[in-house]
PDB file of C-alpha atoms in Angstrom:
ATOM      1  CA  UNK A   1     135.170 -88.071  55.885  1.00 38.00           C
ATOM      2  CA  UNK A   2     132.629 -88.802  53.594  1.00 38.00           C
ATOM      3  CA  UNK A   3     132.292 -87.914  50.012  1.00 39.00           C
ATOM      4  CA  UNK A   4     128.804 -89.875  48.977  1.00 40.00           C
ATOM      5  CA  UNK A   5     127.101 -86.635  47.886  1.00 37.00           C
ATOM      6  CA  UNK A   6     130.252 -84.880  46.930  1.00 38.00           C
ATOM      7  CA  UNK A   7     130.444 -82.981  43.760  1.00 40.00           C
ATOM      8  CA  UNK A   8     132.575 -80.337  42.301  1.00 45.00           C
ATOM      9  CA  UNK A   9     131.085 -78.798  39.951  1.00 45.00           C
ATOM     10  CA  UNK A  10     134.218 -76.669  38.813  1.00 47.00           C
ATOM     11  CA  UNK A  11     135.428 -79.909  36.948  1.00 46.00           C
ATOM     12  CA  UNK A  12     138.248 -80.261  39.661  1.00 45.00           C
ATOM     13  CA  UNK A  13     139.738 -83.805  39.615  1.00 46.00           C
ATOM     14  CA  UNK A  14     142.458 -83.101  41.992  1.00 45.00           C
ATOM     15  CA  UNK A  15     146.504 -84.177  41.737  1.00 44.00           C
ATOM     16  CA  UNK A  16     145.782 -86.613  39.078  1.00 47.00           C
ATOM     17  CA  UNK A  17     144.835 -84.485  36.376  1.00 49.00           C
ATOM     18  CA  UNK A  18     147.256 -81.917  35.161  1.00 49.00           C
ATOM     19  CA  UNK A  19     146.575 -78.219  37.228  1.00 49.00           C
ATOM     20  CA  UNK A  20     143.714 -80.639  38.703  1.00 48.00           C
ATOM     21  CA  UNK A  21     141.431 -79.721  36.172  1.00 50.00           C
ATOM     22  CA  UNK A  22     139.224 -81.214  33.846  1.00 53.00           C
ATOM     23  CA  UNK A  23     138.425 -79.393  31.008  1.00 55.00           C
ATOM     24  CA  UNK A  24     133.989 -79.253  29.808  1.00 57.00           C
ATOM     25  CA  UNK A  25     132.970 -82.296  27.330  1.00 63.00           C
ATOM     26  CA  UNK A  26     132.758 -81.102  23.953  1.00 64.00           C
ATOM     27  CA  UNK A  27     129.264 -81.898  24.332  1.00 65.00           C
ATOM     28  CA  UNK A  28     128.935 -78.783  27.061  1.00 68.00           C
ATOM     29  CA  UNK A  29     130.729 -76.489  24.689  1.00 65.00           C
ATOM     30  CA  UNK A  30     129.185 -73.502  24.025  1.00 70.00           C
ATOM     31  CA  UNK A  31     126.713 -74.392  26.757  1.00 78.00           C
ATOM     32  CA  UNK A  32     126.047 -71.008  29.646  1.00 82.00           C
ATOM     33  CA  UNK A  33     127.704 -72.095  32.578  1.00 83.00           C
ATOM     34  CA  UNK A  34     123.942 -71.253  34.534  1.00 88.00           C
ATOM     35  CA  UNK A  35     122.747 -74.051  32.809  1.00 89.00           C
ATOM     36  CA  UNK A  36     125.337 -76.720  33.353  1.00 87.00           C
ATOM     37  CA  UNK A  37     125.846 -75.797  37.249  1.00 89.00           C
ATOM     38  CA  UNK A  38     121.870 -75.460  37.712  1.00 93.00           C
ATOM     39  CA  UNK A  39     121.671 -78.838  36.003  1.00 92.00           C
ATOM     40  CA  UNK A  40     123.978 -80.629  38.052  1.00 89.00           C
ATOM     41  CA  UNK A  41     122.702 -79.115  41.282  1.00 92.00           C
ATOM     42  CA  UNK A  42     119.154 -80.602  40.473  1.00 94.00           C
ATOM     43  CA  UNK A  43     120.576 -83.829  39.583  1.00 91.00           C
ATOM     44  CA  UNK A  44     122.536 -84.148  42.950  1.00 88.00           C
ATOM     45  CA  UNK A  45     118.691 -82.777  44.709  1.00 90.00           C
ATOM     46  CA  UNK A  46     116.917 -85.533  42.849  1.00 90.00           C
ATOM     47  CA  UNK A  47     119.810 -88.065  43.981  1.00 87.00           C
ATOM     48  CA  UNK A  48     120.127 -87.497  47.132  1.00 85.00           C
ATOM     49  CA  UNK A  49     115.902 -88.399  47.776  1.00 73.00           C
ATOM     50  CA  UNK A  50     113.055 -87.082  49.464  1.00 70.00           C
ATOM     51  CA  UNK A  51     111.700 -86.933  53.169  1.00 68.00           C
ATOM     52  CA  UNK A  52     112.616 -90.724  53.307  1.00 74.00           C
ATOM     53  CA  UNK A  53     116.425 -89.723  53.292  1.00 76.00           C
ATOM     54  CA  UNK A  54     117.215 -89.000  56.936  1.00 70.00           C
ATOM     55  CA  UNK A  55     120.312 -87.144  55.936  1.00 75.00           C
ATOM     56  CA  UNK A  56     120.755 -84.164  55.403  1.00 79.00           C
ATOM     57  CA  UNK A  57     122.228 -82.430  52.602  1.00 84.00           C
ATOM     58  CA  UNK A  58     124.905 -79.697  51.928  1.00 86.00           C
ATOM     59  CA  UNK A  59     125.538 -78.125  48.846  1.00 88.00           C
ATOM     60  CA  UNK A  60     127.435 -74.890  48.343  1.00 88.00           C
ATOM     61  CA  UNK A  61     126.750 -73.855  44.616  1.00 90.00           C
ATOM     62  CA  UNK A  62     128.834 -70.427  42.939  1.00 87.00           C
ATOM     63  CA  UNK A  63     127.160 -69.199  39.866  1.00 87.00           C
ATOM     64  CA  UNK A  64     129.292 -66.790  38.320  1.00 82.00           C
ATOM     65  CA  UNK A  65     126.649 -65.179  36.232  1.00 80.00           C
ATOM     66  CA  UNK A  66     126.606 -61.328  36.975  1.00 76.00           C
ATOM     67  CA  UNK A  67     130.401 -61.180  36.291  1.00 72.00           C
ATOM     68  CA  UNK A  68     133.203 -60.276  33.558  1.00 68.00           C
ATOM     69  CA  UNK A  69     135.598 -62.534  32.204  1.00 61.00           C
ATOM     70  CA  UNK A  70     138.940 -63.111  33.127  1.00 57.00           C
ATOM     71  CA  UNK A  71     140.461 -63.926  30.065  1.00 57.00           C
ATOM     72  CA  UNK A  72     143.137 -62.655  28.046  1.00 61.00           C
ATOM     73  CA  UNK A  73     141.679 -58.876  26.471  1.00 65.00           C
ATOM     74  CA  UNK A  74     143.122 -59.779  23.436  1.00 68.00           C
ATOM     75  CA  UNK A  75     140.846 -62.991  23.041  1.00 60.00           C
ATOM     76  CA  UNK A  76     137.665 -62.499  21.421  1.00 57.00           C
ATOM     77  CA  UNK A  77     135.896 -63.992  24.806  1.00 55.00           C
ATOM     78  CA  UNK A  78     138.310 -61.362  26.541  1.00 58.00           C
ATOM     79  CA  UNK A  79     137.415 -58.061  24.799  1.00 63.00           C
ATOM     80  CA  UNK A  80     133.788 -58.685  25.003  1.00 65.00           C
ATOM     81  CA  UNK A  81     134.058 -58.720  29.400  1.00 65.00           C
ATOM     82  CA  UNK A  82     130.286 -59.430  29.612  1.00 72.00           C
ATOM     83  CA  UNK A  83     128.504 -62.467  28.549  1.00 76.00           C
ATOM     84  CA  UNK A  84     124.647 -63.969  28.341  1.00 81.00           C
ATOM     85  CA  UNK A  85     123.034 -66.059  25.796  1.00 83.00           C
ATOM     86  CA  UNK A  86     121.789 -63.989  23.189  1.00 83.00           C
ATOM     87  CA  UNK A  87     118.881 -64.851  22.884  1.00 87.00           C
ATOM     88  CA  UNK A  88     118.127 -63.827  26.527  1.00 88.00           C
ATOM     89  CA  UNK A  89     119.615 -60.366  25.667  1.00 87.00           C
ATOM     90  CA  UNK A  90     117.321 -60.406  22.585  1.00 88.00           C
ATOM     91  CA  UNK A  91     114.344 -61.749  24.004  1.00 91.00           C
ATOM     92  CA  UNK A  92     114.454 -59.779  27.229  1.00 93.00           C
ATOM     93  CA  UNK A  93     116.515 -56.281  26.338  1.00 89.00           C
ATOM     94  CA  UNK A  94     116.039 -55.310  22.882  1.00 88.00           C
ATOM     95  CA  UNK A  95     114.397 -52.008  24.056  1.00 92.00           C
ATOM     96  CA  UNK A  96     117.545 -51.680  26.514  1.00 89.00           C
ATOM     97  CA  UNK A  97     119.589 -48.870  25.249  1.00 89.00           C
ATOM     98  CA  UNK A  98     123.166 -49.479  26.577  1.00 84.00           C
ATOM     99  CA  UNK A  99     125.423 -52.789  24.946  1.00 81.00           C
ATOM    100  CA  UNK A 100     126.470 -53.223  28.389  1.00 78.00           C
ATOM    101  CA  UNK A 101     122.992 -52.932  30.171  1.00 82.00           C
ATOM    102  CA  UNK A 102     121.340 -55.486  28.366  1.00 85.00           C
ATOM    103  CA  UNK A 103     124.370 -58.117  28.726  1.00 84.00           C
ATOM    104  CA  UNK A 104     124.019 -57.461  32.116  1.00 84.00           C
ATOM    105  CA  UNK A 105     120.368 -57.406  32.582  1.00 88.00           C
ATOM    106  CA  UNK A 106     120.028 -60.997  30.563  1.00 89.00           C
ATOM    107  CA  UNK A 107     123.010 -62.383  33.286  1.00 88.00           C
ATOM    108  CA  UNK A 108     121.074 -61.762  36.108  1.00 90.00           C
ATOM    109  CA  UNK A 109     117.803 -62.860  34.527  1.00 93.00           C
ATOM    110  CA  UNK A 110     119.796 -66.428  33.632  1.00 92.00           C
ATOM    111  CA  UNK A 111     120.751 -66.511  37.332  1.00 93.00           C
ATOM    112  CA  UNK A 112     117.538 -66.462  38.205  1.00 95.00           C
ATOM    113  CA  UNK A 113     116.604 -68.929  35.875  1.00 95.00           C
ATOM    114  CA  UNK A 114     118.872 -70.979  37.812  1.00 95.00           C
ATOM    115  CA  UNK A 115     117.471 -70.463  40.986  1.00 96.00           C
ATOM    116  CA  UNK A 116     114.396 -70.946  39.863  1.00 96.00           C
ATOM    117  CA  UNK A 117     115.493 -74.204  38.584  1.00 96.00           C
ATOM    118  CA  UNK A 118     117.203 -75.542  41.794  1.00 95.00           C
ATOM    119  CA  UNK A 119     114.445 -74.010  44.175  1.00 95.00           C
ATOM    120  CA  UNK A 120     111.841 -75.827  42.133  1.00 96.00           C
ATOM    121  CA  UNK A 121     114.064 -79.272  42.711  1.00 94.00           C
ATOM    122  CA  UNK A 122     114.496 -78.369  46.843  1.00 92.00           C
ATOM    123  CA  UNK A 123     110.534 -78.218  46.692  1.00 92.00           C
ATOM    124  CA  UNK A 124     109.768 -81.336  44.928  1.00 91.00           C
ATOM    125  CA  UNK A 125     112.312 -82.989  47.368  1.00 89.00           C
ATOM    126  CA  UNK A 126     109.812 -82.024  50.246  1.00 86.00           C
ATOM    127  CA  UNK A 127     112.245 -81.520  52.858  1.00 81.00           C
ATOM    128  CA  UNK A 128     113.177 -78.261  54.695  1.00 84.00           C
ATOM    129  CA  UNK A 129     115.672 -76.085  52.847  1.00 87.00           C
ATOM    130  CA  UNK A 130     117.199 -72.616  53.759  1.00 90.00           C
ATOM    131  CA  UNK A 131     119.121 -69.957  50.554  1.00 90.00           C
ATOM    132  CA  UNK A 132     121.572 -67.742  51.122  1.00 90.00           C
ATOM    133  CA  UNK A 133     122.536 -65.682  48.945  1.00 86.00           C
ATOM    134  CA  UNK A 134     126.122 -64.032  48.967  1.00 82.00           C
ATOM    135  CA  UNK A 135     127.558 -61.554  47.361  1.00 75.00           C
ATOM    136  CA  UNK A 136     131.547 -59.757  46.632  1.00 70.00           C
ATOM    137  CA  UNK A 137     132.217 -56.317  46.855  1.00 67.00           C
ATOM    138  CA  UNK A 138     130.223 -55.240  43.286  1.00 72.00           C
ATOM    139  CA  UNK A 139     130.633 -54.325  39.891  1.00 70.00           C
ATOM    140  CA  UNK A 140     133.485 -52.891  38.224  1.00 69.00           C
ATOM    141  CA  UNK A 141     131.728 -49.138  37.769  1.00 72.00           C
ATOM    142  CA  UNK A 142     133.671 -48.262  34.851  1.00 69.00           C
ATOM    143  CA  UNK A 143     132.284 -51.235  33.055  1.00 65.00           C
ATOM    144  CA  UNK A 144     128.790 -49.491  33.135  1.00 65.00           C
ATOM    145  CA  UNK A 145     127.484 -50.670  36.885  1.00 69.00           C
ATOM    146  CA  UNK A 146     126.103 -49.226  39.608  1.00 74.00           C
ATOM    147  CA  UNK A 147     126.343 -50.759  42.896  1.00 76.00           C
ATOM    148  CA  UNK A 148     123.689 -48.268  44.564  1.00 79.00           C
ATOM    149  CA  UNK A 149     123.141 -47.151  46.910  1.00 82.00           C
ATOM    150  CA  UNK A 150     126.788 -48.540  48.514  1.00 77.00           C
ATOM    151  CA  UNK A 151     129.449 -46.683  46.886  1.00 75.00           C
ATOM    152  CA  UNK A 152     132.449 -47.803  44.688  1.00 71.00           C
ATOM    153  CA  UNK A 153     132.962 -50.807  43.221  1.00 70.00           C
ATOM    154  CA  UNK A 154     135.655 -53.222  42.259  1.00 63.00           C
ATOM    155  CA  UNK A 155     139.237 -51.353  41.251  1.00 55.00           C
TER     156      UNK A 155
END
């Protein structure tokens, strides 16, 4: 099979690497994962050409904005479950009255940024495209989401 335009943008390196991963480059450090993932999607649009590349082109790409952290709760990363830039949560939702609203509300505004970003690359490619967007089973409700009008939430 062919891996030309293969890219795995979770840093996997496979067997070689201990766990198979590849940890960030200092230089992405502190860096919103939106940003780095939109980045390299746009890099692997403008690679792979415009209308003059008869093939075609596959790319499956997994934000994770809109989504609490896994790590340890005693971690300072881990007791703070939701995270955005702050100066998205300032700029955006300063009027926003809960902590956990306007952490939330400036995640899905970068994730739209990142659309934005890598729909903006499919049309300067000028070939056909179709989006789809996906979606788990919601927000943890007792972390201050709603998932209306579908009911429950993550347990």
């Amino acid at each position: 099979a062919s891996t030309e335009f293969c890219t795995d943008l979770s840093n996997s390196s496979g067997p070689v690497e201990a766990n198979g991963v590849r940890p960030a480059l200092d230089s992405l450090n502190g860096t919103y994962d939106q940003e780095i993932f939109a980045a390299e999607a746009v890099r692997l649009i403008d690679q792979h050409g415009g209308p003059e590349n008869p093939a075609g082109m596959y790319m499956y790409l997994a934000f994770q904005n809109v989504h609490t952290t896994s790590q340890n709760p005693r971690t300072l990363s881990g007791s703070q479950p939701f995270q955005a830039p702050c100066l998205t949560v300032d700029t955006h939702y300063g009027t926003t009255v809960l902590d956990a609203h306007k952490v939330l509300g400036a995640m899905v505004t970068e994730l739209d940024y990142g659309v934005g970003n890598v729909t903006a690359a499919l049309e300067a490619a000028g070939r056909p495209w179709l989006m789809i967007f996906t979606a788990d089973n919601g927000g943890p409700v007792d972390l201050g989401n709603t998932n209306a009008p579908l009911r429950g939430g993550k347990h």
